[in-house]
Amino acid sequence: MRKYFEFDKLGTNYRRETIAGITTFLAMAYILAVNPYMLSGADLPPELKANYPEFGAVFTATALAAAIGTLVMAFVGRLPIAQAPGMGLNAFFTYTVVLTMGIPWQQALAGVFLSCSIFLLLSLTGIREAIVNSIPQGLKHAVSAGIGLFIAFIGLKNAGIIVDNPATFVSLGHLTIKEGMKPEEIVAVKNALLAVFGLILTAVLMSRKVNAAIFIGMLTTAIVGMIFGLVSLPEKIVSMPPSLAPTFGAAFQYLGDFSALFSMKMLIVVFTFLFVDFFDATGTLLGVASQAGLLKDGKLPRAGSALASDAIAGMAGAVLGTSTTTSYIESAAGVAAGGRTGFASVVTGALFLLSLFFSPVLAVVTPAVTAPALIIVGVLMASHMANIAWSEMEEAFPAFLTILMMPLTYSIASGIAAGFIVYPITQLMKGKGREVHPVMYALFFVFLAYFIWLRE
């Protein structure tokens, strides 16, 4: 094991790698609660929940997908990078694909499987680099930032901090108890305040560089909620994992239905899954590897294997019943704790398998408990705005539209479409038409068709 993971070459040992693996798990353990909550449509009205997979099955799929993906990365990529269903992609799956487009969740899983299959083919060829180079840096950062705002908006809405308003569309919810309020309104205020408490606590922990800040923030918020009677106590701590039967293999119901899978609507869905995962995975791998000092001449050793591991994890997750599984930037916490090899990922993957037996604890997961995690992740993703050339209007305007349209239209796909349509136009008007990659012109017409025919 020491030889395979090159302990001596990288100057590490079992103790350091084990601590790193545990640190990474704690930093991203929140996904075990947040992903099932989002994919099962737990925050939606009861009449809509029938259109979403079961909470328990998604929990099992989430834990297994994270374990499989992380272990594949450990032994194939040999990197201290863990994987799990990606934030942003689960929001796109739930709120855009199923809720807005009306696509059955089984068909959406088929789209995830197809996008990850394409990702695998691209990772094993030189096409990946060509595609990366065809998309402007500003739009890449805008997509990440826009998803961040979208996720944060979902968190604020779920917590009742932001509510609907017939005059202004949205407004600030009630954060104080007033005379004459109904019992359910008082409970809503208390839950909103609990979410505010969790948000402030998590932000403080993050500012103090606590590695498991998001996880600790959720745990503390849940405990405080129990004390004040806002969160139910779990009936037990340990049990057998919930059945995977409701979601396992559901994607295959549509993989043979070519008329449904290759319709224009589904092609947009597949492209969005692929686009977001493609650049998120590439950026995460390079970022974490750079922090670990693993880059050689600015390049990642075994990059093809690492990206292939990401794609395989996504395919496995789709079969199990979850949205796209991808590399997690929280792996940087493990690297900061000393992780340098894939053995750290072995430890993280083993902990995800162990977590399968603690599903009863998820009874403490409420909108007030998950909201701080969503908002903080949104903050981290919104930091990409700093890398956009705001002083150049031909770059800034498409990026701004991409970022703004995601939360306002409640659709990641609409935000990407808006930016990709406007970008070639602003470049042409600036006299930079020849600098735009042909792929961007092709995408211009694809997304134009999306707005004309699919947004009816």
XYZ file of C-alpha atoms in Angstrom:
456
model
C 0.000 0.000 0.000
C 2.831 2.389 0.890
C 4.517 1.624 -2.415
C 1.365 1.929 -4.528
C 0.500 5.329 -3.076
C 4.160 6.458 -3.116
C 4.319 7.409 0.569
C 8.102 7.751 0.621
C 8.260 9.803 -2.576
C 5.621 12.234 -1.321
C 6.929 12.348 2.260
C 3.807 11.135 4.026
C 2.649 8.300 6.294
C -0.456 6.359 7.343
C -1.242 8.604 10.312
C -1.128 11.817 8.278
C -3.181 10.355 5.435
C -5.769 8.930 7.842
C -6.215 12.288 9.579
C -6.521 13.935 6.164
C -9.184 11.447 5.064
C -11.229 12.004 8.224
C -10.910 15.784 7.817
C -12.173 15.661 4.238
C -15.139 13.496 5.256
C -16.165 15.888 8.027
C -15.820 18.860 5.656
C -18.248 17.352 3.127
C -20.483 15.145 5.317
C -23.227 17.767 4.997
C -23.990 16.410 1.522
C -25.434 13.256 3.111
C -28.269 15.383 4.474
C -28.516 18.139 1.868
C -28.531 15.999 -1.286
C -31.446 13.720 -0.295
C -33.306 16.766 0.965
C -32.967 18.518 -2.403
C -33.417 15.586 -4.789
C -36.505 14.270 -2.988
C -38.186 17.676 -3.289
C -38.515 17.821 0.493
C -39.139 21.584 0.455
C -41.883 21.359 -2.186
C -45.649 21.032 -1.637
C -46.868 17.464 -0.875
C -48.661 17.173 -4.212
C -45.347 17.644 -6.048
C -43.283 15.170 -4.035
C -44.713 12.249 -5.998
C -42.657 13.499 -8.949
C -39.407 12.997 -7.025
C -37.503 9.950 -5.738
C -37.871 8.777 -2.129
C -35.747 10.490 0.514
C -34.370 7.275 2.041
C -33.379 5.792 -1.309
C -31.592 9.000 -2.298
C -29.695 8.978 1.019
C -28.417 5.479 0.326
C -27.598 6.413 -3.271
C -25.751 9.523 -2.061
C -23.604 7.640 0.460
C -22.833 4.807 -1.971
C -22.087 7.167 -4.873
C -19.732 9.194 -2.661
C -18.013 6.025 -1.416
C -17.637 4.476 -4.874
C -16.520 7.726 -6.496
C -13.990 8.472 -3.768
C -12.564 4.947 -3.816
C -12.266 5.004 -7.623
C -10.385 8.292 -7.336
C -8.210 6.728 -4.617
C -7.107 3.688 -6.594
C -7.275 4.980 -10.190
C -6.432 8.664 -9.834
C -4.355 8.089 -6.663
C -5.213 11.576 -5.446
C -6.429 12.883 -2.048
C -9.670 14.060 -3.651
C -13.101 12.873 -2.537
C -16.255 12.765 -4.631
C -19.974 13.087 -3.938
C -23.129 14.366 -5.685
C -22.358 17.957 -6.630
C -24.049 21.011 -5.216
C -25.588 23.065 -7.999
C -26.113 20.021 -10.167
C -28.604 18.644 -7.633
C -30.397 22.005 -7.655
C -30.508 21.950 -11.467
C -31.860 18.390 -11.362
C -34.633 19.230 -8.874
C -35.755 22.747 -9.646
C -35.051 23.097 -13.354
C -35.201 19.651 -14.974
C -38.008 18.061 -12.931
C -39.957 21.026 -11.540
C -39.729 23.541 -14.402
C -39.220 21.367 -17.495
C -41.532 18.624 -16.227
C -39.079 15.850 -17.080
C -39.601 12.637 -15.021
C -36.832 12.109 -12.484
C -36.030 8.725 -14.015
C -35.424 10.406 -17.368
C -33.322 13.062 -15.648
C -31.141 10.286 -14.188
C -30.760 8.898 -17.709
C -29.554 12.363 -18.747
C -26.997 12.314 -15.935
C -25.761 8.891 -17.044
C -25.469 10.010 -20.673
C -23.624 13.228 -19.771
C -21.130 11.325 -17.611
C -20.634 8.748 -20.371
C -19.739 11.579 -22.759
C -17.465 13.034 -20.062
C -15.666 9.672 -19.832
C -15.080 9.568 -23.597
C -13.802 13.154 -23.594
C -11.503 12.411 -20.649
C -9.881 9.519 -22.518
C -9.172 11.631 -25.614
C -7.599 14.977 -26.424
C -11.012 16.496 -27.075
C -11.314 17.552 -23.433
C -8.571 20.149 -23.728
C -10.024 21.558 -26.959
C -13.435 22.041 -25.334
C -11.933 23.638 -22.232
C -10.129 26.133 -24.423
C -13.239 26.964 -26.471
C -15.246 28.386 -23.553
C -14.199 31.885 -22.424
C -12.817 32.084 -18.894
C -15.293 34.789 -17.958
C -18.281 32.582 -18.774
C -16.795 29.645 -16.877
C -16.492 31.782 -13.756
C -19.925 33.300 -14.341
C -21.575 29.879 -14.421
C -20.011 28.925 -11.069
C -20.943 32.279 -9.527
C -24.504 32.126 -10.870
C -25.018 28.643 -9.459
C -23.754 29.981 -6.136
C -26.394 32.730 -6.087
C -29.066 30.227 -7.129
C -28.184 27.815 -4.314
C -28.057 30.646 -1.767
C -31.463 31.871 -2.931
C -32.894 28.372 -2.456
C -31.467 28.291 1.068
C -32.920 31.689 1.959
C -36.304 30.685 0.561
C -36.396 27.307 2.296
C -35.600 28.941 5.643
C -38.335 31.534 5.263
C -35.832 34.388 5.371
C -36.972 35.321 1.863
C -40.678 34.896 1.043
C -42.921 35.586 -1.932
C -44.659 38.928 -2.222
C -47.435 39.716 -4.735
C -46.241 43.319 -5.131
C -42.470 42.849 -5.329
C -42.220 39.092 -6.156
C -39.942 38.503 -3.143
C -39.362 40.229 0.176
C -37.841 39.687 3.611
C -39.789 37.220 5.750
C -40.914 37.874 9.314
C -38.013 37.674 11.765
C -39.924 38.883 14.829
C -43.020 37.551 16.571
C -45.884 40.014 16.516
C -49.200 40.110 18.294
C -51.986 38.372 16.438
C -49.775 35.921 14.561
C -51.145 32.438 13.913
C -49.319 29.472 15.537
C -47.882 28.332 12.200
C -46.591 31.853 11.516
C -44.858 31.910 14.903
C -43.200 28.568 14.121
C -42.069 29.956 10.740
C -40.458 32.959 12.472
C -38.656 30.690 14.941
C -37.360 28.487 12.115
C -36.142 31.523 10.197
C -34.292 32.740 13.297
C -32.813 29.273 13.786
C -31.510 29.401 10.212
C -30.039 32.874 10.826
C -28.289 31.519 13.927
C -26.866 28.597 11.925
C -25.761 30.895 9.129
C -23.894 33.272 11.444
C -22.306 30.375 13.337
C -21.150 28.678 10.136
C -19.771 31.935 8.735
C -17.793 32.504 11.953
C -16.431 28.952 11.850
C -15.460 29.412 8.200
C -13.705 32.686 8.985
C -11.810 30.878 11.759
C -10.658 28.298 9.164
C -12.391 25.380 10.920
C -12.141 22.494 8.443
C -15.551 20.956 9.185
C -17.309 24.314 9.554
C -20.380 23.491 7.449
C -20.891 20.105 9.119
C -20.410 21.521 12.612
C -22.737 24.410 11.778
C -25.501 22.020 10.677
C -25.008 19.789 13.729
C -25.116 22.707 16.168
C -28.148 24.229 14.471
C -29.963 20.894 14.727
C -29.128 20.597 18.444
C -30.334 24.137 19.148
C -33.495 23.341 17.186
C -34.088 20.277 19.369
C -33.662 22.350 22.521
C -36.349 24.804 21.377
C -38.675 22.139 20.019
C -38.205 23.089 16.352
C -36.396 19.902 15.342
C -37.620 16.400 16.153
C -35.349 14.017 18.023
C -34.331 10.955 15.989
C -36.036 7.778 17.209
C -32.731 5.913 16.992
C -29.168 6.487 15.873
C -28.190 3.335 13.994
C -30.180 1.196 11.565
C -29.827 -0.756 8.354
C -29.539 1.516 5.271
C -32.834 2.486 3.575
C -33.702 0.408 0.530
C -32.154 1.482 -2.748
C -34.871 -0.287 -4.756
C -36.938 2.850 -5.606
C -34.052 4.512 -7.457
C -31.564 1.771 -8.414
C -31.511 1.323 -12.176
C -34.337 3.814 -12.721
C -32.175 5.591 -15.316
C -32.348 2.537 -17.576
C -36.084 3.071 -18.053
C -35.261 5.889 -20.467
C -31.789 5.019 -21.781
C -33.421 2.929 -24.515
C -36.044 5.564 -25.343
C -34.130 7.520 -27.976
C -37.053 9.795 -28.880
C -37.206 11.056 -25.277
C -33.484 10.978 -24.529
C -32.382 12.792 -27.672
C -35.125 15.403 -27.867
C -33.972 19.022 -27.994
C -35.136 19.551 -24.398
C -33.110 16.598 -23.107
C -30.054 17.545 -25.152
C -30.056 20.905 -23.348
C -30.304 19.062 -20.030
C -27.483 16.669 -20.915
C -25.286 19.530 -22.122
C -25.858 21.496 -18.917
C -25.012 18.490 -16.723
C -21.917 17.884 -18.840
C -20.840 21.526 -18.987
C -21.085 22.197 -15.260
C -19.468 18.905 -14.239
C -16.759 19.225 -16.870
C -15.417 22.558 -15.718
C -16.168 22.039 -12.041
C -14.229 18.769 -12.009
C -11.300 20.208 -13.964
C -11.072 23.265 -11.722
C -11.372 21.251 -8.512
C -8.734 18.718 -9.529
C -6.248 21.412 -10.501
C -6.995 23.550 -7.437
C -6.645 20.779 -4.859
C -3.627 19.232 -6.594
C -1.931 22.639 -6.694
C -2.501 23.105 -2.961
C -1.005 19.657 -2.353
C 2.039 20.500 -4.483
C 1.281 17.670 -6.908
C 1.371 19.671 -10.153
C 4.376 19.224 -12.437
C 5.055 22.125 -14.801
C 1.523 23.311 -14.117
C 0.006 19.991 -15.177
C -1.664 17.284 -13.135
C -0.025 13.842 -13.293
C -2.482 11.127 -14.364
C -4.993 13.860 -15.284
C -6.788 11.523 -17.676
C -7.191 8.889 -14.962
C -8.433 11.492 -12.467
C -11.044 12.886 -14.867
C -12.051 9.374 -15.910
C -12.551 8.576 -12.218
C -14.851 11.586 -11.950
C -16.868 10.433 -14.962
C -17.132 6.836 -13.717
C -18.339 8.107 -10.354
C -21.048 10.134 -12.104
C -22.208 7.125 -14.103
C -22.331 4.955 -10.982
C -24.273 7.644 -9.117
C -26.854 7.871 -11.904
C -27.400 4.111 -11.795
C -27.784 4.243 -8.001
C -30.217 7.157 -8.169
C -28.541 10.505 -7.629
C -27.541 13.536 -9.657
C -23.997 13.976 -10.954
C -21.215 12.813 -8.640
C -18.116 14.985 -8.927
C -14.869 15.981 -7.204
C -15.286 18.141 -4.104
C -13.322 21.284 -3.362
C -13.717 20.402 0.347
C -10.922 17.910 -0.322
C -8.659 20.916 0.169
C -9.380 20.618 3.902
C -7.811 17.163 3.897
C -4.841 18.413 1.902
C -4.378 21.180 4.465
C -4.292 18.444 7.127
C -1.441 16.720 5.293
C -3.103 14.494 2.698
C -0.957 13.828 -0.359
C -2.012 10.437 -1.701
C -5.017 8.387 -2.643
C -4.890 6.636 0.739
C -6.582 9.689 2.258
C -9.423 9.077 -0.187
C -9.563 5.424 0.878
C -10.255 6.599 4.436
C -12.885 9.106 3.265
C -14.605 6.483 1.104
C -14.696 4.021 4.008
C -16.361 6.651 6.220
C -19.032 7.252 3.580
C -19.764 3.502 3.627
C -19.984 3.588 7.420
C -22.402 6.516 7.276
C -24.961 4.268 5.548
C -25.921 2.919 8.960
C -26.729 6.320 10.463
C -29.717 7.306 8.318
C -32.080 7.799 11.335
C -30.043 10.851 12.294
C -31.400 12.576 9.186
C -34.672 13.081 11.032
C -33.063 16.269 12.361
C -32.714 17.653 8.833
C -35.156 20.535 8.354
C -35.093 23.567 6.027
C -33.635 25.651 8.874
C -30.798 23.138 9.317
C -29.885 22.836 5.627
C -30.297 26.514 4.719
C -26.997 27.717 6.258
C -25.087 25.042 4.309
C -26.724 26.069 1.033
C -26.060 29.765 1.615
C -22.407 29.262 2.633
C -21.744 27.019 -0.377
C -23.335 29.774 -2.450
C -20.894 32.297 -0.977
C -17.939 30.075 -1.866
C -19.125 29.638 -5.448
C -19.965 33.332 -5.859
C -16.291 34.149 -5.203
C -15.674 33.295 -8.876
C -17.046 36.742 -9.740
C -13.681 38.182 -8.732
C -12.122 36.543 -11.820
C -14.416 38.220 -14.354
C -13.089 41.161 -16.388
C -15.715 43.664 -15.249
C -13.926 46.598 -16.893
C -14.512 45.073 -20.369
C -18.213 45.337 -21.184
C -18.101 42.715 -23.945
C -16.955 40.243 -21.251
C -18.856 41.657 -18.290
C -22.329 41.849 -19.827
C -22.649 38.156 -20.847
C -21.169 37.124 -17.501
C -23.567 39.396 -15.610
C -26.575 38.014 -17.484
C -25.465 34.446 -16.768
C -25.139 35.165 -13.050
C -28.316 37.214 -12.720
C -30.639 35.013 -14.769
C -30.006 31.824 -12.781
C -31.679 32.930 -9.522
C -34.230 35.200 -11.224
C -35.483 32.506 -13.616
C -34.935 29.719 -11.067
C -33.030 27.883 -13.781
C -29.332 27.185 -14.246
C -29.932 26.267 -17.886
C -31.616 29.601 -18.630
C -28.690 31.479 -17.121
C -26.158 29.563 -19.197
C -28.286 30.030 -22.311
C -28.553 33.796 -21.816
C -24.801 34.234 -21.434
C -23.901 31.966 -24.329
C -26.311 33.769 -26.663
C -25.134 37.259 -25.775
C -21.378 36.521 -25.709
C -20.843 36.074 -29.493
C -22.980 39.165 -30.151
C -20.974 41.442 -27.840
C -17.718 40.106 -29.256
C -18.866 40.713 -32.840
C -19.953 44.261 -32.017
C -16.544 44.852 -30.421
C -14.813 43.644 -33.565
C -13.526 40.483 -31.904
C -15.663 38.024 -33.847
C -12.672 36.114 -35.163
C -11.439 35.515 -31.604
C -14.624 33.621 -30.710
C -14.229 29.853 -30.978
C -16.509 28.137 -33.557
C -17.954 26.035 -30.719
C -19.376 29.218 -29.181
C -21.156 30.115 -32.427
C -22.650 26.617 -32.573
C -23.854 26.949 -28.987
C -25.370 30.326 -29.845
C -27.868 28.645 -32.186
C -28.474 25.726 -29.813
C -29.432 28.022 -26.936
C -31.378 30.341 -29.215
C -33.504 27.324 -30.134
C -33.835 26.583 -26.411
C -35.391 29.989 -25.766
C -37.606 29.974 -28.865
C -39.046 26.455 -28.695
C -38.437 25.091 -25.216
C -39.413 28.029 -23.025
C -43.009 28.165 -24.259
